[in-house]
């Protein structure tokens, strides 16, 4: 069993596996971190899926309100303040994904957490697999931005049957 999670500042994967599958699971994880290929056809399928999901979100009050809240909080010059739209999806090319992967998916930028029935052979196997992963320095961009949080923000969509209000306590 596996689960994935992501946000603007992290990506995670959790894998639950029996002790007997340790070698094959660690081999798979090592390959993910060292040999990812990003086939163009799979990227296009994923882009279409994202566009379909985004089109649905852009019709919902909850998402529209959230998007405007985030945009107002961070401003459009901050990565968090940049709101996705359908045109953004097609802008990203395979080369952009590969560059991002090469910059951030390496031993200098990952944390591994293990739990369960761990013994000496498990630690040896871990070291054999993950010492192969090249460590690089990570340089994060310096972000300068100004928040333009208005007292009130309205988004009107005539077709909607519901209304929504979001309240933010900015700082204490």
Coordinates of C-alpha atoms in Angstrom, one line a residue:
X1 CA 0.0 0.0 0.0
X2 CA 1.3 3.5 -0.7
X3 CA 0.1 7.1 -0.3
X4 CA 1.4 10.3 -1.7
X5 CA 1.1 13.9 -0.5
X6 CA 2.2 17.2 -1.7
X7 CA 1.9 20.9 -1.1
X8 CA 3.7 23.9 -2.4
X9 CA 6.7 23.2 -0.2
X10 CA 7.0 19.4 -0.1
X11 CA 6.3 16.1 -1.8
X12 CA 6.0 12.9 0.1
X13 CA 5.4 9.2 -0.4
X14 CA 4.7 6.6 2.2
X15 CA 4.9 3.0 1.5
X16 CA 3.7 0.2 3.7
X17 CA 5.3 -3.2 2.9
X18 CA 6.0 -6.6 4.4
X19 CA 9.5 -7.3 5.7
X20 CA 10.0 -9.8 2.8
X21 CA 9.6 -7.0 0.2
X22 CA 12.3 -4.7 1.7
X23 CA 14.8 -5.2 -1.0
X24 CA 12.4 -4.7 -3.9
X25 CA 10.8 -1.6 -2.3
X26 CA 14.1 0.0 -1.6
X27 CA 15.3 -0.7 -5.1
X28 CA 12.1 1.0 -6.4
X29 CA 12.6 4.1 -4.2
X30 CA 16.3 4.3 -5.2
X31 CA 15.3 4.2 -8.9
X32 CA 12.7 6.9 -8.3
X33 CA 15.3 9.2 -6.9
X34 CA 18.1 8.4 -9.4
X35 CA 16.5 7.2 -12.7
X36 CA 13.1 8.9 -13.2
X37 CA 12.4 9.3 -16.9
X38 CA 9.2 11.4 -17.2
X39 CA 7.8 10.0 -20.5
X40 CA 6.1 12.7 -22.6
X41 CA 2.9 10.7 -23.2
X42 CA 2.5 10.2 -19.4
X43 CA 3.0 14.0 -18.8
X44 CA 0.4 14.8 -21.4
X45 CA -2.1 12.5 -19.7
X46 CA -1.3 14.0 -16.3
X47 CA -1.7 17.6 -17.7
X48 CA -5.1 16.7 -19.1
X49 CA -6.2 15.3 -15.7
X50 CA -5.0 18.4 -14.0
X51 CA -6.9 20.6 -16.4
X52 CA -10.1 18.6 -15.9
X53 CA -9.7 18.9 -12.1
X54 CA -8.9 22.6 -12.2
X55 CA -11.9 23.3 -14.5
X56 CA -14.1 21.8 -11.9
X57 CA -12.4 23.7 -9.0
X58 CA -12.8 27.0 -10.9
X59 CA -16.6 26.5 -10.8
X60 CA -16.7 26.1 -7.0
X61 CA -17.1 29.0 -4.6
X62 CA -14.8 27.4 -2.0
X63 CA -11.9 27.2 -4.4
X64 CA -12.5 30.6 -5.9
X65 CA -12.6 32.2 -2.5
X66 CA -9.5 30.3 -1.4
X67 CA -7.6 31.3 -4.6
X68 CA -8.5 35.0 -4.0
X69 CA -7.6 34.8 -0.3
X70 CA -4.1 33.3 -1.1
X71 CA -3.6 35.8 -3.9
X72 CA -4.5 38.7 -1.6
X73 CA -2.3 37.4 1.3
X74 CA 0.9 36.8 -0.6
X75 CA 0.5 39.1 -3.7
X76 CA 1.0 37.9 -7.2
X77 CA 4.9 38.2 -7.1
X78 CA 5.1 35.5 -4.5
X79 CA 4.9 31.8 -5.6
X80 CA 2.1 31.2 -3.1
X81 CA 0.1 34.1 -4.5
X82 CA 0.2 32.7 -8.1
X83 CA -3.1 31.1 -8.8
X84 CA -3.4 28.2 -11.3
X85 CA -5.4 28.6 -14.4
X86 CA -6.0 26.3 -17.3
X87 CA -3.4 28.1 -19.5
X88 CA -0.7 27.5 -16.8
X89 CA -0.8 23.8 -17.2
X90 CA 0.3 23.7 -20.8
X91 CA 3.2 26.1 -20.1
X92 CA 5.2 23.5 -18.3
X93 CA 7.3 21.3 -20.5
X94 CA 9.0 18.0 -19.9
X95 CA 12.3 19.8 -19.6
X96 CA 11.0 22.0 -16.8
X97 CA 9.9 18.9 -14.9
X98 CA 13.3 17.2 -15.4
X99 CA 15.1 20.4 -14.3
X100 CA 13.0 20.6 -11.2
X101 CA 13.6 16.9 -10.4
X102 CA 17.3 17.3 -10.9
X103 CA 17.5 20.4 -8.7
X104 CA 15.4 19.1 -5.7
X105 CA 15.2 15.3 -5.8
X106 CA 18.5 14.2 -4.3
X107 CA 20.1 13.1 -1.1
X108 CA 20.8 16.7 0.0
X109 CA 17.1 17.5 0.0
X110 CA 15.3 14.4 1.2
X111 CA 14.4 13.0 4.6
X112 CA 13.8 9.3 5.1
X113 CA 11.7 8.0 8.0
X114 CA 11.3 4.3 8.8
X115 CA 9.1 2.6 11.3
X116 CA 8.3 -1.0 12.0
X117 CA 10.3 -4.2 12.5
X118 CA 13.8 -2.7 12.0
X119 CA 16.9 -4.9 12.5
X120 CA 20.6 -4.7 11.7
X121 CA 20.1 -6.2 8.2
X122 CA 17.5 -3.6 7.5
X123 CA 19.9 -0.8 8.3
X124 CA 22.6 -2.4 6.1
X125 CA 20.1 -2.7 3.2
X126 CA 19.1 1.0 3.7
X127 CA 22.7 2.1 3.6
X128 CA 23.5 0.0 0.5
X129 CA 20.6 1.6 -1.5
X130 CA 20.6 5.2 -0.3
X131 CA 24.4 5.8 -0.2
X132 CA 24.2 5.6 -4.0
X133 CA 22.1 8.8 -4.2
X134 CA 24.2 11.8 -5.1
X135 CA 24.0 14.6 -2.6
X136 CA 23.8 18.2 -3.9
X137 CA 23.5 21.5 -2.2
X138 CA 20.1 23.1 -2.3
X139 CA 19.8 26.8 -3.0
X140 CA 16.3 28.1 -2.4
X141 CA 15.2 31.4 -4.0
X142 CA 15.0 34.5 -1.9
X143 CA 11.4 35.8 -2.0
X144 CA 10.5 39.5 -1.8
X145 CA 6.9 40.3 -1.9
X146 CA 4.3 42.7 -0.4
X147 CA 1.0 41.5 0.8
X148 CA -2.0 43.4 -0.5
X149 CA -4.7 41.9 1.8
X150 CA -7.9 44.0 1.3
X151 CA -10.4 44.3 4.1
X152 CA -13.0 42.6 1.9
X153 CA -12.8 40.7 -1.4
X154 CA -15.8 39.6 -3.5
X155 CA -16.1 37.1 -6.2
X156 CA -19.4 36.9 -8.0
X157 CA -20.5 34.0 -10.1
X158 CA -24.1 34.2 -11.2
X159 CA -24.7 30.5 -11.7
X160 CA -23.8 29.5 -8.1
X161 CA -26.6 28.4 -5.8
X162 CA -24.5 28.8 -2.6
X163 CA -22.5 31.5 -0.9
X164 CA -19.4 31.3 1.1
X165 CA -17.4 33.5 3.5
X166 CA -13.8 32.9 4.6
X167 CA -12.3 34.8 7.5
X168 CA -8.6 35.1 8.1
X169 CA -6.8 36.2 11.2
X170 CA -3.7 37.5 9.7
X171 CA -1.3 37.8 12.6
X172 CA -1.5 37.9 16.4

